[in-house]
Short mmCIF file of C-alpha atoms in Angstrom, two decimals:
data_model
loop_
_atom_site.label_atom_id
_atom_site.label_comp_id
_atom_site.label_asym_id
_atom_site.label_seq_id
_atom_site.Cartn_x
_atom_site.Cartn_y
_atom_site.Cartn_z
CA UNK A 122 -36.41 23.66 -11.73
CA UNK A 123 -38.84 26.45 -12.65
CA UNK A 124 -38.50 27.76 -9.11
CA UNK A 125 -34.71 27.87 -9.44
CA UNK A 126 -34.92 29.55 -12.85
CA UNK A 127 -37.28 32.14 -11.40
CA UNK A 128 -34.91 32.72 -8.52
CA UNK A 129 -32.03 33.09 -10.94
CA UNK A 130 -33.92 35.67 -12.99
CA UNK A 131 -34.73 37.56 -9.77
CA UNK A 132 -31.05 37.47 -8.85
CA UNK A 133 -30.15 38.91 -12.25
CA UNK A 134 -32.63 41.70 -11.54
CA UNK A 135 -31.06 42.18 -8.11
CA UNK A 136 -27.61 42.38 -9.66
CA UNK A 137 -28.74 45.01 -12.13
CA UNK A 138 -30.47 47.00 -9.40
CA UNK A 139 -27.41 46.76 -7.14
CA UNK A 140 -25.12 47.89 -9.96
CA UNK A 141 -27.41 50.80 -10.82
CA UNK A 142 -27.66 51.88 -7.19
CA UNK A 143 -23.88 51.72 -6.77
CA UNK A 144 -23.39 53.94 -9.81
CA UNK A 145 -25.97 56.36 -8.46
CA UNK A 146 -24.23 56.32 -5.07
CA UNK A 147 -20.94 57.31 -6.72
CA UNK A 148 -22.57 60.12 -8.70
CA UNK A 149 -24.23 61.59 -5.60
CA UNK A 150 -20.98 61.21 -3.62
CA UNK A 151 -19.13 63.25 -6.26
CA UNK A 152 -21.81 65.92 -6.09
CA UNK A 153 -21.55 65.96 -2.32
CA UNK A 154 -17.79 66.44 -2.50
CA UNK A 155 -18.25 69.35 -4.92
CA UNK A 156 -20.84 70.93 -2.61
CA UNK A 157 -18.43 70.63 0.32
CA UNK A 158 -15.70 72.38 -1.66
CA UNK A 159 -18.17 75.14 -2.57
CA UNK A 160 -19.23 75.36 1.10
CA UNK A 161 -22.86 74.90 0.02
CA UNK A 162 -23.93 73.24 3.26
CA UNK A 163 -27.66 73.26 2.50
CA UNK A 164 -27.01 71.25 -0.65
CA UNK A 165 -24.63 69.03 1.34
CA UNK A 166 -27.43 68.12 3.75
CA UNK A 167 -29.81 67.22 0.92
CA UNK A 168 -27.19 65.14 -0.88
CA UNK A 169 -26.21 63.32 2.32
CA UNK A 170 -29.86 62.42 2.92
CA UNK A 171 -30.06 61.10 -0.65
CA UNK A 172 -26.91 59.03 -0.09
CA UNK A 173 -28.35 57.49 3.07
CA UNK A 174 -31.47 56.38 1.19
CA UNK A 175 -29.41 54.84 -1.63
CA UNK A 176 -27.25 53.00 0.89
CA UNK A 177 -30.33 51.62 2.65
CA UNK A 178 -31.63 50.36 -0.69
CA UNK A 179 -28.32 48.62 -1.44
CA UNK A 180 -28.27 46.95 1.98
CA UNK A 181 -31.86 45.76 1.50
CA UNK A 182 -30.86 43.68 -1.54
CA UNK A 183 -30.40 40.04 -0.45
CA UNK A 184 -26.90 38.58 -0.34
CA UNK A 185 -25.71 35.01 0.03
CA UNK A 186 -24.65 35.78 3.61
CA UNK A 187 -28.02 37.25 4.58
CA UNK A 188 -29.89 34.36 2.96
CA UNK A 189 -27.73 31.78 4.75
CA UNK A 190 -28.51 33.49 8.03
CA UNK A 191 -32.24 33.61 7.21
CA UNK A 192 -32.26 29.87 6.43
CA UNK A 193 -30.54 29.05 9.73
CA UNK A 194 -32.94 31.30 11.60
CA UNK A 195 -35.89 29.61 9.90
CA UNK A 196 -34.70 26.16 11.06
CA UNK A 197 -34.32 27.46 14.61
CA UNK A 198 -37.79 29.00 14.49
CA UNK A 199 -39.27 25.73 13.20
CA UNK A 200 -37.76 23.85 16.15
CA UNK A 201 -39.16 26.45 18.53
CA UNK A 202 -42.61 26.40 16.85
CA UNK A 203 -42.75 22.62 17.15
CA UNK A 204 -42.07 22.83 20.87
CA UNK A 205 -44.84 25.41 21.19
CA UNK A 206 -47.10 23.32 18.91
CA UNK A 207 -47.54 26.27 16.57
CA UNK A 208 -48.13 24.13 13.51
CA UNK A 209 -49.21 27.04 11.33
CA UNK A 210 -45.80 28.67 11.88
CA UNK A 211 -44.08 25.33 11.21
CA UNK A 212 -45.90 25.00 7.87
CA UNK A 213 -45.17 28.61 6.88
CA UNK A 214 -41.48 28.39 7.75
CA UNK A 215 -41.11 24.96 6.13
CA UNK A 216 -42.47 26.33 2.87
CA UNK A 217 -40.19 29.38 3.01
CA UNK A 218 -36.95 27.41 3.35
CA UNK A 219 -36.88 25.83 -0.17
CA UNK A 220 -37.51 29.26 -1.70
CA UNK A 221 -34.63 30.78 0.26
CA UNK A 222 -32.35 27.84 -0.60
CA UNK A 223 -33.16 28.24 -4.31
CA UNK A 224 -32.45 31.95 -4.05
CA UNK A 225 -29.18 31.24 -2.23
CA UNK A 226 -28.13 28.78 -4.92
CA UNK A 227 -28.78 31.28 -7.69
CA UNK A 228 -26.93 33.98 -5.77
CA UNK A 229 -23.88 31.75 -5.33
CA UNK A 230 -24.00 30.83 -9.03
CA UNK A 231 -24.09 34.49 -9.99
CA UNK A 232 -20.96 35.10 -7.89
CA UNK A 233 -19.05 32.68 -10.14
CA UNK A 234 -20.33 33.99 -13.48
CA UNK A 235 -17.50 36.50 -13.91
CA UNK A 236 -14.75 34.09 -12.77
CA UNK A 237 -12.57 32.17 -15.23
CA UNK A 238 -11.50 28.53 -14.87
CA UNK A 239 -8.30 29.31 -12.96
CA UNK A 240 -10.14 31.53 -10.48
CA UNK A 241 -12.87 28.93 -9.99
CA UNK A 242 -10.33 26.16 -9.32
CA UNK A 243 -8.48 28.44 -6.89
CA UNK A 244 -11.75 29.18 -5.11
CA UNK A 245 -12.53 25.46 -4.97
CA UNK A 246 -9.18 24.77 -3.31
CA UNK A 247 -9.78 27.54 -0.76
CA UNK A 248 -13.23 26.17 0.10
CA UNK A 249 -11.85 22.65 0.53
CA UNK A 250 -9.25 24.06 2.91
CA UNK A 251 -11.97 25.81 4.91
CA UNK A 252 -13.98 22.60 4.97
CA UNK A 253 -11.06 20.62 6.41
CA UNK A 254 -10.48 23.26 9.10
CA UNK A 255 -14.17 23.23 10.03
CA UNK A 256 -14.17 19.43 10.23
CA UNK A 257 -11.12 19.41 12.50
CA UNK A 258 -12.79 22.03 14.72
CA UNK A 259 -16.03 19.96 14.75
CA UNK A 260 -17.97 22.91 13.29
CA UNK A 261 -20.37 20.68 11.41
CA UNK A 262 -22.92 23.39 10.68
CA UNK A 263 -20.23 25.38 8.92
CA UNK A 264 -19.19 22.23 7.06
CA UNK A 265 -22.72 21.98 5.69
CA UNK A 266 -22.64 25.59 4.42
CA UNK A 267 -19.24 25.11 2.78
CA UNK A 268 -20.27 21.81 1.20
CA UNK A 269 -23.38 23.46 -0.27
CA UNK A 270 -21.21 26.13 -1.88
CA UNK A 271 -18.70 23.52 -3.05
CA UNK A 272 -21.47 21.58 -4.77
CA UNK A 273 -22.52 24.68 -6.70
CA UNK A 274 -18.93 25.57 -7.55
CA UNK A 275 -18.12 22.06 -8.79
CA UNK A 276 -21.29 22.11 -10.88
CA UNK A 277 -20.14 25.39 -12.43
CA UNK A 278 -16.66 24.02 -13.19
CA UNK A 279 -18.18 20.90 -14.74
CA UNK A 280 -20.36 23.06 -17.02
CA UNK A 281 -17.33 24.85 -18.52
CA UNK A 282 -16.20 23.83 -22.02
CA UNK A 283 -13.49 21.19 -22.27
CA UNK A 284 -10.17 21.63 -24.06
CA UNK A 285 -11.47 19.49 -26.93
CA UNK A 286 -14.59 21.68 -27.27
CA UNK A 287 -12.49 24.82 -27.36
CA UNK A 288 -10.06 23.35 -29.91
CA UNK A 289 -12.97 22.51 -32.20
CA UNK A 290 -14.50 25.99 -31.80
CA UNK A 291 -11.13 27.63 -32.50
CA UNK A 292 -10.73 25.51 -35.64
CA UNK A 293 -14.20 26.48 -36.87
CA UNK A 294 -13.57 30.13 -35.99
CA UNK A 295 -10.29 30.24 -37.91
CA UNK A 296 -12.02 28.77 -40.96
CA UNK A 297 -14.82 31.35 -40.68
CA UNK A 298 -12.22 34.11 -40.37
CA UNK A 299 -10.47 32.98 -43.56
CA UNK A 300 -13.78 32.90 -45.41
CA UNK A 301 -14.73 36.38 -44.14
CA UNK A 302 -11.34 37.75 -45.22
CA UNK A 303 -11.77 36.22 -48.66
CA UNK A 304 -15.14 38.00 -48.96
CA UNK A 305 -13.53 41.20 -47.58
CA UNK A 306 -16.20 41.29 -44.88
CA UNK A 307 -14.00 43.08 -42.37
CA UNK A 308 -16.81 43.73 -39.92
CA UNK A 309 -17.30 39.97 -39.60
CA UNK A 310 -13.51 39.55 -39.39
CA UNK A 311 -13.36 41.86 -36.37
CA UNK A 312 -16.20 40.03 -34.65
CA UNK A 313 -14.74 36.57 -35.34
CA UNK A 314 -11.25 37.65 -34.28
CA UNK A 315 -12.67 38.92 -30.98
CA UNK A 316 -14.45 35.59 -30.42
CA UNK A 317 -11.25 33.69 -31.28
CA UNK A 318 -9.29 35.81 -28.81
CA UNK A 319 -11.74 34.86 -26.05
CA UNK A 320 -11.62 31.18 -27.00
CA UNK A 321 -7.82 31.13 -27.06
CA UNK A 322 -7.76 32.86 -23.68
CA UNK A 323 -10.02 30.12 -22.26
CA UNK A 324 -7.92 27.42 -23.94
CA UNK A 325 -4.73 28.83 -22.39
CA UNK A 326 -6.14 28.08 -18.93
CA UNK A 327 -5.84 24.35 -19.57
CA UNK A 328 -2.54 22.61 -18.75
CA UNK A 329 -0.89 20.44 -21.39
CA UNK A 330 -2.94 17.27 -21.61
CA UNK A 331 -1.48 14.07 -20.14
CA UNK A 332 -1.62 12.41 -23.53
CA UNK A 333 0.42 15.21 -25.06
CA UNK A 334 2.91 15.05 -22.20
CA UNK A 335 3.36 11.33 -22.85
CA UNK A 336 4.27 12.09 -26.44
CA UNK A 337 6.62 14.93 -25.59
CA UNK A 338 8.49 13.66 -22.54
CA UNK A 339 10.20 10.62 -24.16
CA UNK A 340 11.51 12.83 -27.00
CA UNK A 341 12.86 15.34 -24.52
CA UNK A 342 14.38 12.53 -22.50
CA UNK A 343 16.14 11.16 -25.60
CA UNK A 344 17.41 14.59 -26.55
CA UNK A 345 18.65 15.19 -23.02
CA UNK A 346 20.29 11.79 -22.90
CA UNK A 347 21.93 12.27 -26.28
CA UNK A 348 23.02 15.76 -25.39
CA UNK A 349 24.57 14.44 -22.22
CA UNK A 350 26.47 11.76 -24.11
CA UNK A 351 27.72 14.26 -26.68
CA UNK A 352 28.80 16.62 -23.92
CA UNK A 353 30.64 13.87 -22.10
CA UNK A 354 32.35 12.75 -25.34
CA UNK A 355 33.29 16.35 -26.15
CA UNK A 356 34.88 16.72 -22.71
CA UNK A 357 36.84 13.52 -23.24
CA UNK A 358 38.17 14.70 -26.62
CA UNK A 359 39.13 18.07 -25.18
CA UNK A 360 40.98 16.32 -22.40
CA UNK A 361 42.77 14.07 -24.89
CA UNK A 362 43.80 17.05 -27.03
CA UNK A 363 44.89 19.06 -24.03
CA UNK A 364 47.16 16.27 -22.78
CA UNK A 365 50.54 16.29 -24.65
CA UNK A 366 51.84 12.90 -25.77
CA UNK A 367 54.34 11.44 -23.34
CA UNK A 368 57.21 9.19 -24.37
CA UNK A 369 56.58 5.57 -23.78
CA UNK A 370 58.34 3.90 -20.90
CA UNK A 371 58.20 0.52 -22.62
CA UNK A 372 61.52 -1.30 -23.05
CA UNK A 373 61.88 -3.02 -26.45
CA UNK A 374 64.10 -6.11 -26.27
CA UNK A 375 65.36 -6.17 -29.89
CA UNK A 376 68.30 -8.52 -30.70
CA UNK A 377 70.89 -5.76 -31.28
CA UNK A 378 73.67 -8.13 -32.41
CA UNK A 379 71.52 -9.58 -35.16
CA UNK A 380 70.53 -6.13 -36.44
CA UNK A 381 74.17 -5.01 -36.56
CA UNK A 382 75.13 -8.11 -38.54
CA UNK A 383 72.49 -7.38 -41.16
CA UNK A 384 73.53 -3.74 -41.76
CA UNK A 385 76.13 -4.54 -44.50
CA UNK A 386 73.56 -6.58 -46.44
CA UNK A 387 71.00 -3.76 -46.27
CA UNK A 388 73.64 -1.30 -47.58
CA UNK A 389 74.54 -3.60 -50.48
CA UNK A 390 70.89 -3.95 -51.42
CA UNK A 391 70.53 -0.18 -51.31
CA UNK A 392 73.53 0.38 -53.62
CA UNK A 393 72.27 -2.12 -56.22
CA UNK A 394 68.69 -0.60 -56.20
CA UNK A 395 68.25 1.85 -59.17
CA UNK A 396 67.35 5.42 -58.32
CA UNK A 397 63.88 6.87 -58.91
CA UNK A 398 65.14 8.82 -61.94
CA UNK A 399 66.69 5.69 -63.45
CA UNK A 400 63.40 3.85 -62.96
CA UNK A 401 61.60 6.52 -64.89
#
């Protein structure tokens, strides 16, 4: 573990050195361009020589690719040394491999430090695709390299905060922000708000939890179903209103003779009935 931590610290130093050298390279390149425009060719020669040295220094910094190659070469040299019975070389190379593997692991970890959850998951999917292709092509050595990187990547993803952790931190942060505002400590407010912004950005990378989906989907389904029923009913009413009433084709078989015979009696009853005014 101490060896890995030491390798990680060295990699941080390498990253800082690389970044510093790249900035220096850009500065010298700008100066070289200015010297070219001024047709100061003596200065151009000096600046170009300086650029070459900076570039050599950048290339000398170990990368994950160069370390992977060195590890493979070391295994090949061990096999060769065993055949030649050069046991001193076998011991030296055997001891060098764990150091290079630790350095490689820290380098790969550092590559993922600036990536967010979405980018890490995307990278994981790409590596799994490469692994499947290598397996189908029977490139087992490449499979081993990809699997080693996948292990580191999955470890990094597993170390990220969960949605529940972030929710709790956001809740605490919002409370702290309210307290800072109440005290009119606006410097603390700015700092807390910046932290909350980062936490919310991380939280937004999570999909809606399955539990939450279970609570939401049935409600949506009911609303959709009800909406569908209302829409169907509305269409039926519109159709009913749009259709004019049609006379009935039913034939009523009333006894006409009987009705005609009762007409005089109905009239007599009507004549004997007092009017509305008389009733009043």
